[in-house]
Coordinates of C-alpha atoms and ligand atoms in Angstrom, one line a residue:
X1 CA 16.5 -15.1 28.3
X2 CA 14.3 -14.6 24.9
X3 CA 15.3 -12.5 22.4
X4 CA 12.3 -10.5 20.6
X5 CA 13.9 -10.2 17.0
X6 CA 12.4 -7.4 15.0
X7 CA 9.4 -7.9 12.6
X8 CA 11.0 -8.1 8.9
X9 CA 9.4 -6.4 5.8
X10 CA 9.9 -4.5 2.7
X11 CA 8.2 -1.3 3.3
X12 CA 7.0 0.1 6.1
X13 CA 3.9 3.1 5.8
X14 CA 3.9 5.2 8.7
X15 CA 0.4 7.6 9.0
X16 CA -3.2 6.2 8.5
X17 CA -4.1 9.4 6.5
X18 CA -4.8 10.3 2.8
X19 CA -1.1 8.9 1.9
X20 CA -0.8 6.0 4.5
X21 CA -3.8 4.3 2.9
X22 CA -2.9 4.8 -0.8
X23 CA 0.1 3.9 -0.1
X24 CA -0.4 0.4 1.7
X25 CA -2.3 -0.5 -1.3
X26 CA 0.2 0.5 -3.6
X27 CA 3.0 -2.0 -2.0
X28 CA 0.0 -4.7 -1.9
X29 CA -0.2 -4.1 -5.9
X30 CA 3.4 -4.3 -6.3
X31 CA 3.6 -7.8 -4.2
X32 CA 5.4 -6.0 -1.5
X33 CA 5.3 -6.8 2.1
X34 CA 4.1 -3.9 4.3
X35 CA 3.3 -2.6 7.6
X36 CA 1.6 0.5 8.3
X37 CA 2.2 2.2 11.9
X38 CA -0.6 4.7 13.1
X39 CA -0.4 6.3 16.7
X40 CA -4.1 7.1 16.6
X41 CA -7.1 4.3 17.4
X42 CA -8.2 4.4 13.3
X43 CA -7.6 5.5 10.1
X44 CA -7.8 9.1 9.2
X45 CA -5.1 11.1 9.9
X46 CA -5.3 14.8 10.1
X47 CA -9.3 13.9 10.0
X48 CA -9.1 11.6 12.9
X49 CA -7.4 14.1 15.4
X50 CA -8.9 17.3 14.3
X51 CA -12.8 16.8 15.2
X52 CA -13.7 20.1 16.3
X53 CA -17.6 21.3 15.9
X54 CA -17.5 23.4 12.6
X55 CA -14.7 21.5 11.2
X56 CA -14.8 20.8 7.3
X57 CA -12.4 21.4 4.5
X58 CA -11.5 24.2 2.3
X59 CA -11.4 22.1 -0.6
X60 CA -15.1 21.0 -2.7
X61 CA -15.7 17.5 -2.0
X62 CA -16.1 16.7 -5.2
X63 CA -12.3 17.3 -5.7
X64 CA -11.4 16.2 -1.9
X65 CA -10.8 12.4 -2.7
X66 CA -8.9 10.0 -4.3
X67 CA -9.1 9.7 -8.2
X68 CA -7.2 6.6 -8.6
X69 CA -10.4 4.3 -8.6
X70 CA -13.5 4.8 -10.6
X71 CA -15.3 2.1 -8.4
X72 CA -14.6 4.2 -5.0
X73 CA -15.6 7.4 -6.8
X74 CA -18.7 5.9 -8.3
X75 CA -19.8 4.1 -5.0
X76 CA -19.2 7.2 -2.6
X77 CA -21.5 10.1 -2.8
X78 CA -20.5 13.5 -1.5
X79 CA -23.8 15.3 0.0
X80 CA -22.1 19.0 0.9
X81 CA -20.1 21.3 -1.2
X82 CA -17.6 21.5 1.3
X83 CA -17.1 18.0 3.1
X84 CA -17.4 18.2 7.2
X85 CA -14.7 16.2 8.9
X86 CA -16.9 13.3 10.2
X87 CA -18.0 12.6 6.5
X88 CA -14.2 12.6 5.6
X89 CA -13.4 10.2 8.4
X90 CA -16.3 7.9 7.4
X91 CA -14.8 8.5 3.3
X92 CA -11.4 7.2 4.8
X93 CA -12.9 4.4 6.7
X94 CA -14.8 3.2 3.8
X95 CA -11.8 3.3 1.3
X96 CA -9.5 1.7 3.7
X97 CA -11.8 -1.1 4.2
X98 CA -12.9 -0.9 0.4
X99 CA -8.6 -1.7 0.0
X100 CA -8.5 -3.8 2.8
X101 CA -5.7 -2.1 4.4
X102 CA -7.0 -1.7 7.9
X103 CA -5.6 -4.8 9.0
X104 CA -1.7 -3.8 7.7
X105 CA -2.1 -0.9 10.3
X106 CA -0.6 -1.5 13.9
X107 CA -3.1 1.5 15.4
X108 CA -2.1 3.0 19.0
X109 CA 1.5 2.5 18.1
X110 CA 4.2 5.7 18.0
X111 CA 7.2 5.5 15.9
X112 CA 10.0 7.2 17.6
X113 CA 13.1 7.1 15.6
X114 CA 14.2 4.9 12.6
X115 CA 17.9 4.1 12.1
X116 CA 19.9 3.0 8.9
X117 CA 21.9 0.1 8.5
X118 CA 24.9 0.6 5.8
X119 CA 25.9 -3.2 6.5
X120 CA 22.5 -4.4 5.3
X121 CA 20.8 -1.6 3.5
X122 CA 17.7 -1.6 5.3
X123 CA 16.1 0.8 8.1
X124 CA 15.5 -0.3 12.1
X125 CA 12.4 1.4 12.4
X126 CA 11.7 2.1 16.3
X127 CA 7.8 1.7 17.6
X128 CA 6.0 1.8 20.9
X129 CA 5.1 -1.9 20.1
X130 CA 8.5 -2.7 19.1
X131 CA 11.2 -3.0 16.3
X132 CA 10.3 -2.9 12.3
X133 CA 13.6 -4.4 10.3
X134 CA 12.1 -2.7 6.7
X135 CA 14.3 -2.4 3.3
X136 CA 11.7 1.1 2.5
X137 CA 9.9 3.6 4.9
X138 CA 7.8 6.2 3.2
X139 CA 6.6 8.8 6.1
X140 CA 3.4 9.5 5.5
X141 CA 2.9 12.1 8.6
X142 CA 1.3 14.3 6.6
X143 CA 1.9 18.1 6.7
X144 CA 0.1 19.7 9.9
X145 CA 0.0 16.6 12.7
X146 CA 2.0 18.2 15.3
X147 CA 0.3 20.5 17.0
X148 CA 2.2 23.8 18.5
X149 CA 1.0 24.4 22.0
X150 CA 2.0 27.9 23.3
X151 CA 4.1 28.3 26.1
X152 CA 1.3 30.8 28.1
X153 CA 2.6 31.4 31.9
X154 CA 0.5 29.2 34.0
X155 CA -1.5 27.4 31.9
X156 CA -1.2 24.3 33.5
X157 CA -3.1 26.0 37.0
X158 CA -5.9 26.3 34.8
X159 CA -8.7 24.8 36.7
X160 CA -11.4 24.7 33.7
X161 CA -11.4 22.8 30.5
X162 CA -8.6 23.0 28.5
X163 CA -8.6 21.9 24.7
X164 CA -7.1 22.2 21.5
X165 CA -8.6 22.1 18.1
X166 CA -6.2 20.0 16.6
X167 CA -6.3 17.1 19.8
X168 CA -10.5 17.6 20.1
X169 CA -11.7 14.8 22.6
X170 CA -14.1 11.8 21.1
X171 CA -16.6 12.4 23.6
X172 CA -19.1 15.7 23.0
X173 CA -17.9 18.8 24.4
X174 CA -20.7 21.6 25.4
X175 CA -20.2 25.1 25.3
X176 CA -24.1 25.6 26.5
X177 CA -23.7 28.4 29.2
X178 CA -20.1 28.5 29.8
X179 CA -17.3 31.3 29.5
X180 CA -15.0 30.1 26.4
X181 CA -12.3 31.5 25.4
X182 CA -10.7 31.1 21.9
X183 CA -6.6 31.4 21.2
X184 CA -6.0 32.0 17.8
X185 CA -7.7 33.0 14.5
X186 CA -6.6 31.2 11.8
X187 CA -8.8 28.5 9.6
X188 CA -9.3 26.4 13.2
X189 CA -10.4 29.2 15.2
X190 CA -12.3 30.9 12.3
X191 CA -14.4 27.6 12.3
X192 CA -14.8 26.6 16.1
X193 CA -15.5 30.5 17.0
X194 CA -19.0 30.8 15.5
X195 CA -20.4 27.8 17.0
X196 CA -19.0 28.5 20.4
X197 CA -20.9 31.9 20.2
X198 CA -24.1 30.2 19.3
X199 CA -24.4 28.5 22.7
X200 CA -21.9 29.9 25.2
X201 CA -22.6 32.8 27.8
X202 CA -19.8 34.7 26.7
X203 CA -17.0 33.9 24.1
X204 CA -13.8 35.9 24.1
X205 CA -11.5 35.6 21.2
X206 CA -7.9 36.2 21.7
X207 CA -7.0 37.5 18.4
X208 CA -3.1 38.4 17.5
X209 CA -2.9 38.5 13.6
X210 CA -6.3 38.5 11.8
X211 CA -6.9 36.4 8.8
X212 CA -8.8 37.4 5.9
X213 CA -11.8 35.2 5.3
X214 CA -14.6 34.6 2.8
X215 CA -17.9 33.4 3.5
X216 CA -17.8 29.7 2.4
X217 CA -21.5 29.4 1.4
X218 CA -21.5 25.8 2.2
X219 CA -24.7 24.3 0.9
X220 CA -26.0 20.5 -0.1
X221 CA -24.7 19.5 -3.4
X222 CA -27.3 18.6 -5.8
X223 CA -28.1 15.5 -6.8
X224 CA -27.8 16.6 -10.3
X225 CA -24.2 18.2 -10.1
X226 CA -23.1 14.9 -8.4
X227 CA -24.6 13.2 -11.5
X228 CA -23.0 15.2 -13.8
X229 CA -19.7 15.1 -12.4
X230 CA -19.4 11.4 -12.1
X231 CA -20.5 11.0 -15.2
X232 CA -17.2 12.6 -16.7
X233 CA -15.1 12.1 -13.2
X234 CA -12.2 10.7 -15.4
X235 CA -12.4 14.4 -17.1
X236 CA -13.3 16.0 -14.2
X237 CA -10.1 14.5 -12.6
X238 CA -7.3 15.0 -15.1
X239 CA -8.8 19.0 -15.2
X240 CA -7.4 19.0 -12.0
X241 CA -4.5 17.2 -12.2
X242 CA -3.4 19.5 -14.8
X243 CA -3.9 22.9 -13.2
X244 CA -1.3 24.5 -11.1
X245 CA -3.6 24.0 -7.6
X246 CA -4.7 20.5 -8.2
X247 CA -8.6 21.8 -8.2
X248 CA -10.6 23.0 -10.7
X249 CA -10.6 26.5 -10.7
X250 CA -12.3 28.0 -13.7
X251 CA -10.0 31.0 -13.6
X252 CA -9.9 33.6 -16.6
X253 CA -5.9 32.7 -16.1
X254 CA -5.0 36.5 -16.6
X255 CA -2.8 39.0 -15.1
X256 CA -4.3 41.7 -13.6
X257 CA -2.4 44.3 -15.5
X258 CA -4.3 42.6 -18.8
X259 CA -7.7 42.5 -16.9
X260 CA -7.8 46.0 -15.7
X261 CA -9.6 46.6 -12.5
X262 CA -13.6 46.3 -13.7
X263 CA -12.9 42.6 -14.9
X264 CA -10.9 41.8 -12.2
X265 CA -13.6 43.5 -9.9
X266 CA -15.9 41.3 -11.3
X267 CA -14.1 38.5 -11.6
X268 CA -13.5 38.6 -8.0
X269 CA -17.0 39.2 -7.0
X270 CA -17.5 36.1 -9.0
X271 CA -15.7 34.1 -7.3
X272 CA -16.6 35.7 -4.1
X273 CA -20.0 34.8 -4.6
X274 CA -19.1 31.2 -5.3
X275 CA -17.4 30.6 -2.2
X276 CA -14.3 29.0 -2.5
X277 CA -10.6 30.0 -1.4
X278 CA -8.8 28.2 -4.2
X279 CA -11.2 30.0 -7.1
X280 CA -10.9 33.6 -5.1
X281 CA -7.1 33.4 -4.9
X282 CA -7.1 32.3 -8.4
X283 CA -9.2 35.1 -9.8
X284 CA -6.6 37.4 -10.6
X285 CA -4.1 35.2 -11.3
X286 CA -0.7 36.7 -10.3
X287 CA -2.5 37.8 -6.6
X288 CA 0.6 36.5 -5.1
X289 CA 3.1 37.7 -7.7
X290 CA 2.4 40.8 -8.4
X291 CA 2.2 43.9 -5.5
X292 CA -0.5 45.9 -7.5
X293 CA -2.6 42.6 -8.0
X294 CA -2.1 41.8 -4.5
X295 CA -3.2 45.3 -3.2
X296 CA -6.5 45.3 -5.6
X297 CA -7.4 41.9 -4.2
X298 CA -6.2 42.6 -0.6
X299 CA -8.7 46.0 -0.6
X300 CA -11.2 44.3 -2.2
X301 CA -11.8 41.4 0.7
X302 CA -11.4 44.1 3.6
X303 CA -14.2 46.1 2.3
X304 CA -16.1 42.5 2.5
X305 CA -15.2 42.0 6.0
X306 CA -16.1 46.0 6.7
X307 CA -19.5 45.3 5.0
X308 CA -20.0 42.0 7.6
X309 CA -19.2 43.9 10.9
X310 CA -21.5 46.4 12.6
X311 CA -19.1 47.7 14.7
X312 CA -16.5 50.1 12.4
X313 CA -13.9 50.0 15.3
X314 CA -14.2 46.0 15.7
X315 CA -14.2 46.1 12.0
X316 CA -11.0 47.6 12.3
X317 CA -9.4 45.2 14.3
X318 CA -10.8 42.2 12.3
X319 CA -9.4 43.6 9.3
X320 CA -5.4 42.5 8.1
X321 CA -2.6 44.5 7.3
X322 CA -0.5 41.8 5.3
X323 CA -0.9 40.8 1.8
X324 CA -3.7 38.4 0.9
X325 CA -2.9 35.1 0.1
X326 CA 0.6 34.8 1.7
X327 CA -1.0 33.4 4.7
X328 CA -3.7 30.8 4.3
X329 CA -6.7 32.3 2.9
X330 CA -9.8 31.5 5.3
X331 CA -13.1 30.5 4.9
X332 CA -15.8 30.6 7.4
X333 CA -19.8 30.2 7.8
X334 CA -20.5 33.7 9.8
X335 CA -17.4 34.4 11.1
X336 CA -17.1 37.9 11.0
X337 CA -21.2 38.4 11.7
X338 CA -20.1 36.5 15.3
X339 CA -19.0 39.6 16.6
X340 CA -22.0 41.2 16.2
X341 CA -23.2 39.0 18.9
X342 CA -23.6 40.6 22.6
X343 CA -22.1 37.6 23.6
X344 CA -18.4 37.8 22.0
X345 CA -15.7 39.9 22.7
X346 CA -12.7 40.6 20.8
X347 CA -9.9 40.6 22.7
X348 CA -7.1 42.5 20.1
X349 CA -3.5 40.7 21.5
X350 CA -2.0 43.5 19.6
X351 CA -3.5 46.4 22.1
X352 CA -3.4 44.2 25.1
X353 CA -0.7 41.5 25.7
X354 CA -1.9 38.1 27.0
X355 CA 0.1 37.7 30.0
X356 CA -0.4 34.5 31.7
X357 CA -3.6 32.1 32.3
X358 CA -4.6 31.7 35.9
X359 CA -6.7 29.0 37.9
X360 CA -10.1 30.9 36.8
X361 CA -9.1 32.5 33.3
X362 CA -6.4 34.7 31.9
X363 CA -4.9 37.8 32.6
X364 CA -3.9 40.6 29.7
X365 CA -2.3 43.8 30.1
X366 CA -5.6 45.1 30.1
X367 CA -7.0 43.3 32.9
X368 CA -8.4 39.8 34.2
X369 CA -11.0 37.6 32.5
X370 CA -12.9 34.5 33.9
X371 CA -13.7 31.3 31.4
X372 CA -14.6 28.0 32.2
X373 CA -13.2 26.6 28.8
X374 CA -9.8 27.9 27.2
X375 CA -9.5 26.3 23.6
X376 CA -6.1 26.4 22.0
X377 CA -6.4 27.3 18.2
X378 CA -2.7 28.0 17.8
X379 CA -1.9 25.9 14.6
X380 CA 0.9 23.4 14.2
X381 CA 4.7 23.0 14.2
X382 CA 4.3 22.3 10.1
X383 CA 5.4 20.4 7.4
X384 CA 8.9 19.4 9.3
X385 CA 7.7 19.6 12.8
X386 CA 6.6 15.6 13.1
X387 CA 9.7 13.9 11.5
X388 CA 12.2 16.8 13.2
X389 CA 10.5 15.3 16.9
X390 CA 11.8 11.5 16.0
X391 CA 15.2 10.1 15.9
X392 CA 15.4 9.5 12.3
X393 CA 19.5 8.8 11.4
X394 CA 20.6 8.2 7.8
X395 CA 23.9 7.7 6.6
X396 CA 26.9 7.9 9.1
X397 CA 24.4 8.2 11.9
X398 CA 23.3 11.6 10.4
X399 CA 20.3 13.0 12.2
X400 CA 17.3 14.4 10.0
X401 CA 16.5 16.8 13.1
X402 CA 19.8 18.3 12.7
X403 CA 19.9 18.4 9.2
X404 CA 16.3 20.3 8.8
X405 CA 17.1 22.5 11.5
X406 CA 19.0 24.2 9.3
X407 CA 17.3 24.1 6.4
X408 CA 14.3 21.8 5.4
X409 CA 15.9 20.9 2.2
X410 CA 14.7 17.7 0.0
X411 CA 14.9 16.7 -3.6
X412 CA 11.5 17.1 -5.2
X413 CA 9.9 17.4 -1.9
X414 CA 10.1 13.6 -1.2
X415 CA 13.8 12.2 -0.6
X416 CA 16.5 13.3 1.3
X417 CA 20.3 13.0 0.6
X418 CA 21.8 11.1 3.4
X419 CA 18.7 9.2 4.2
X420 CA 18.8 6.3 1.6
X421 CA 15.3 4.3 0.6
X422 CA 13.4 6.8 2.4
X423 CA 10.2 8.9 1.0
X424 CA 8.8 11.8 2.7
X425 CA 5.6 12.1 1.3
X426 CA 3.9 15.7 0.8
X427 CA 7.3 16.9 2.4
X428 CA 9.2 20.4 2.2
X429 CA 9.8 21.4 -1.1
X430 CA 6.4 19.5 -2.9
X431 CA 3.6 21.8 -4.2
X432 CA 1.2 20.3 -1.2
X433 CA 0.4 22.4 1.6
X434 CA -1.0 25.3 -1.1
X435 CA -2.7 22.4 -3.5
X436 CA -5.5 20.5 -2.9
X437 CA -3.5 18.0 -0.9
X438 CA -4.8 14.7 -2.1
X439 CA -3.9 15.5 -5.4
X440 CA -0.2 16.0 -4.3
X441 CA -0.6 12.9 -2.3
X442 CA -1.8 10.6 -5.4
X443 CA 1.0 12.8 -7.3
X444 CA 3.5 11.3 -4.9
X445 CA 2.4 7.5 -3.5
X446 CA 2.0 6.8 -7.5
X447 CA 5.7 8.2 -8.3
X448 CA 7.2 6.4 -5.3
X449 CA 5.2 3.3 -6.4
X450 CA 6.9 3.4 -10.2
X451 CA 10.1 4.0 -8.4
X452 CA 9.9 0.9 -5.8
X453 CA 8.7 -1.2 -9.0
X454 CA 11.9 -0.2 -10.7
X455 CA 13.9 -0.7 -7.9
X456 CA 12.9 -4.0 -7.3
X457 CA 12.7 -5.1 -10.8
X458 CA 16.1 -4.1 -11.2
X459 CA 17.5 -5.5 -7.6
X460 CA 18.6 -2.4 -6.8
X461 CA 19.9 -2.3 -3.0
X462 CA 19.5 1.1 -2.3
X463 CA 18.6 4.5 -3.9
X464 CA 19.6 8.2 -2.3
X465 CA 19.1 11.4 -3.3
X466 CA 22.4 13.2 -4.5
X467 CA 23.5 15.9 -2.5
X468 CA 23.7 18.0 -5.6
X469 CA 20.1 17.4 -6.5
X470 CA 18.6 18.4 -3.0
X471 CA 20.5 21.5 -3.5
X472 CA 19.4 22.4 -6.6
X473 CA 15.9 21.7 -6.2
X474 CA 15.9 23.6 -2.9
X475 CA 17.8 26.5 -4.4
X476 CA 15.0 26.7 -7.2
X477 CA 12.2 26.1 -4.4
X478 CA 13.8 29.3 -2.8
X479 CA 13.7 31.3 -6.4
X480 CA 10.6 30.9 -7.1
X481 CA 9.5 31.6 -3.7
X482 CA 11.5 34.8 -3.5
X483 CA 10.3 35.7 -6.9
X484 CA 6.7 36.2 -5.4
X485 CA 5.2 38.2 -2.3
X486 CA 4.9 34.8 -0.1
X487 CA 8.7 35.9 1.1
X488 CA 6.6 38.4 3.0
X489 CA 4.9 35.7 4.7
X490 CA 4.8 35.3 8.5
X491 CA 3.2 31.8 8.5
X492 CA 3.4 28.1 9.0
X493 CA 4.4 28.4 5.0
X494 CA 7.7 30.0 5.8
X495 CA 8.1 28.4 9.3
X496 CA 7.9 31.8 11.2
X497 CA 5.1 30.5 13.5
X498 CA 7.4 28.2 15.6
X499 CA 10.1 30.2 17.7
X500 CA 13.9 28.8 16.2
X501 CA 12.5 27.3 12.7
X502 CA 14.9 28.6 10.2
X503 CA 13.0 31.1 7.7
X504 CA 12.4 28.9 4.6
X505 CA 9.5 28.7 2.6
X506 CA 8.3 25.2 2.6
X507 CA 5.8 24.9 -0.4
X508 CA 7.1 24.5 -4.0
X509 CA 5.3 27.4 -5.5
X510 CA 5.8 26.3 -9.4
X511 CA 2.3 24.9 -9.6
X512 CA 1.3 20.8 -9.3
X513 CA 1.3 20.1 -12.9
X514 CA 4.9 21.5 -14.1
X515 CA 5.7 19.4 -10.7
X516 CA 4.4 16.6 -11.8
X517 CA 5.9 16.7 -15.1
X518 CA 9.2 17.3 -13.7
X519 CA 8.7 14.3 -11.8
X520 CA 7.9 11.9 -14.8
X521 CA 10.9 13.5 -16.5
X522 CA 13.2 12.5 -13.7
X523 CA 11.4 9.0 -13.7
X524 CA 11.9 9.1 -17.7
X525 CA 16.0 9.6 -17.4
X526 CA 16.3 6.7 -14.8
X527 CA 15.4 8.7 -11.9
X528 CA 17.9 11.5 -12.2
X529 CA 19.2 13.0 -9.4
X530 CA 19.5 9.7 -7.4
X531 CA 22.4 7.0 -6.8
X532 CA 21.1 3.7 -7.2
X533 CA 23.5 0.8 -5.7
X534 CA 22.5 -2.5 -7.0
Ligands
N01_1 O1 -3.2 27.2 12.8 P1 -2.7 29.2 12.3 P2 -4.9 27.0 12.4 N1 -0.3 33.8 21.0 O2 -0.9 28.7 12.0 C1 -2.6 32.0 16.7 C2 -5.4 23.9 7.9 N2 -6.9 24.1 8.2 O3 -4.8 25.3 12.7 O4 -0.3 34.5 13.9 C3 -1.5 34.2 20.5 O5 -3.3 28.9 10.7 C4 -2.0 32.7 15.2 O6 -1.4 33.7 15.4 P3 -0.1 34.7 15.0 C5 -5.0 25.5 7.0 O7 -4.0 24.7 6.0 C6 -7.7 24.1 7.3 O8 -6.1 27.9 12.3 O9 0.8 33.5 15.7 N3 -2.0 33.5 19.5 C7 -2.9 32.4 14.5 O10 -3.9 33.1 14.6 C8 -4.3 26.0 7.7 O11 -3.7 27.1 7.6 C9 -8.9 23.9 7.4 O12 -0.1 36.0 15.7 C10 -1.3 32.5 18.9 C11 -3.6 31.2 15.1 O13 -2.8 31.0 16.0 C12 -3.7 25.2 9.1 O14 -4.5 23.9 9.1 C13 -9.4 24.4 8.7 C14 -0.1 32.1 19.3 C15 -2.9 29.7 14.2 O15 -3.3 29.7 12.9 C16 -3.5 25.7 10.3 O16 -4.5 26.3 11.1 C17 -8.3 24.2 9.6 C18 0.3 32.8 21.0 N4 1.4 32.1 21.6 C19 -7.2 23.8 9.3 N5 0.5 31.1 18.7 C20 -9.5 23.8 6.7 O17 -9.8 23.4 5.5 C21 -0.3 31.1 17.5 N6 -1.1 31.8 17.8 C22 -11.1 24.5 6.4

């Protein structure tokens, strides 16, 4: 009988997206052995799986990229204001090759669970390709990595093409001459809908909750603009890192009560013309903090939607009735104008309920629709969904899934009491979901690397966030959220898009720069809030 021993390493990094690539590189720098695990066939993470036509990031490319290497940021050249998915994927492949980390990943490999061993103070990580015995584990599984699949009766009987924006096929998909339905009108739906409408015979947009969306005004990046930023990239990055959202927004930084309506309107107009959700949401700085400010900004955005739709009755259906920016503010290219086309029908699921899918289409309370293709753009079981599907067992066999089913609590959005030697990059309670996530990722990876260096130098065998520090941080995250209008948000920010999830804001709203300052203080104070065992 042959016995297979687990592979032994210092660090396991799960996920080969922005986090995993940088974390493996940092482990190398520290002289630690590292194994990366990735279920995809290559690097890219989010940008590997989501590849539907029209997908581009809503953070500007000059911001949405690593800042840690002057060589990389000088060598790579972005060509558009907002980067398209193939460009981001190519960028991540370029960086992974440049850092020589691709070889450290086991691709096509799924992690199924991880178990903390009290005797050895190490983790045993179970994967589809065998076990790995590791001192540390860093989850770089991202915030939007587990698609939410709606439970529509009859979905498995549909005989046409059933696609999901979050797991889009690698082979080209044609809409030409087909009757197509898109379910979901969040960021993903809003991007794929105008493209599908261009060639589909007919497009049905199934909308339950309208989104606020702004014209992206994507355009080629002028070479002079790229050169200008590259010439001062260090300062540009420092400005982004010292901001609330992790990106340069050029806001006046004034609350609505100080600005007054005229200035607020002209700032909104200026940022609307620029085209950027972060800039628009920062134009009136207390948009998600003050009801008057929010009402003014919401009214501005509603009027803009109305101006883009020919039929006032359809515009009424497309205009949201919730406070702007308490759900994700989207950007689009011709989204609202798509509803002016003859071949597009808005199916408002608030007027007619979706009952079932059939072999040839779908039925609602208003009737039957025949389609050849049905696209799910229904979002994600975000932030906690991926780790909650794994069997992760910490001290005393405690289950992370069970713990987070009550409240997704962490210390500083990256460590969990009862789960020693484990980091959750961009975890619940960090600013990541509402920030330029690359800045949030760099903040986490660099801080984790700093802590690993200290642990190794001091021969620490295990570290763990204390229950008190976790409670205090989670209470602070909730307190900040409750002081804003985000307390009214029904979305993946608060877990309400997935049945059975606790209603808790998973985003720390205190801002990127204050958050990073706090992390630095914790490190300077000898990792306050952690128990270190030597
Ligand atoms: O998902 P979403 P997404 N029946 O959750 C609807 C990032 N992202 O993939 O709200 C009917 O926003 C749901 O309706 P409702 C970005 O952070 C970024 O679009 O549940 N409808 C909603 O309309 C974003 O926030 C970019 O009533 C159902 C939609 O599906 C995040 O990813 C691009 C339903 C889901 O919207 C998620 O965006 C893409 C059901 N059973 C994504 N279930 C850019 O950077 C769900 N819906 C540009």
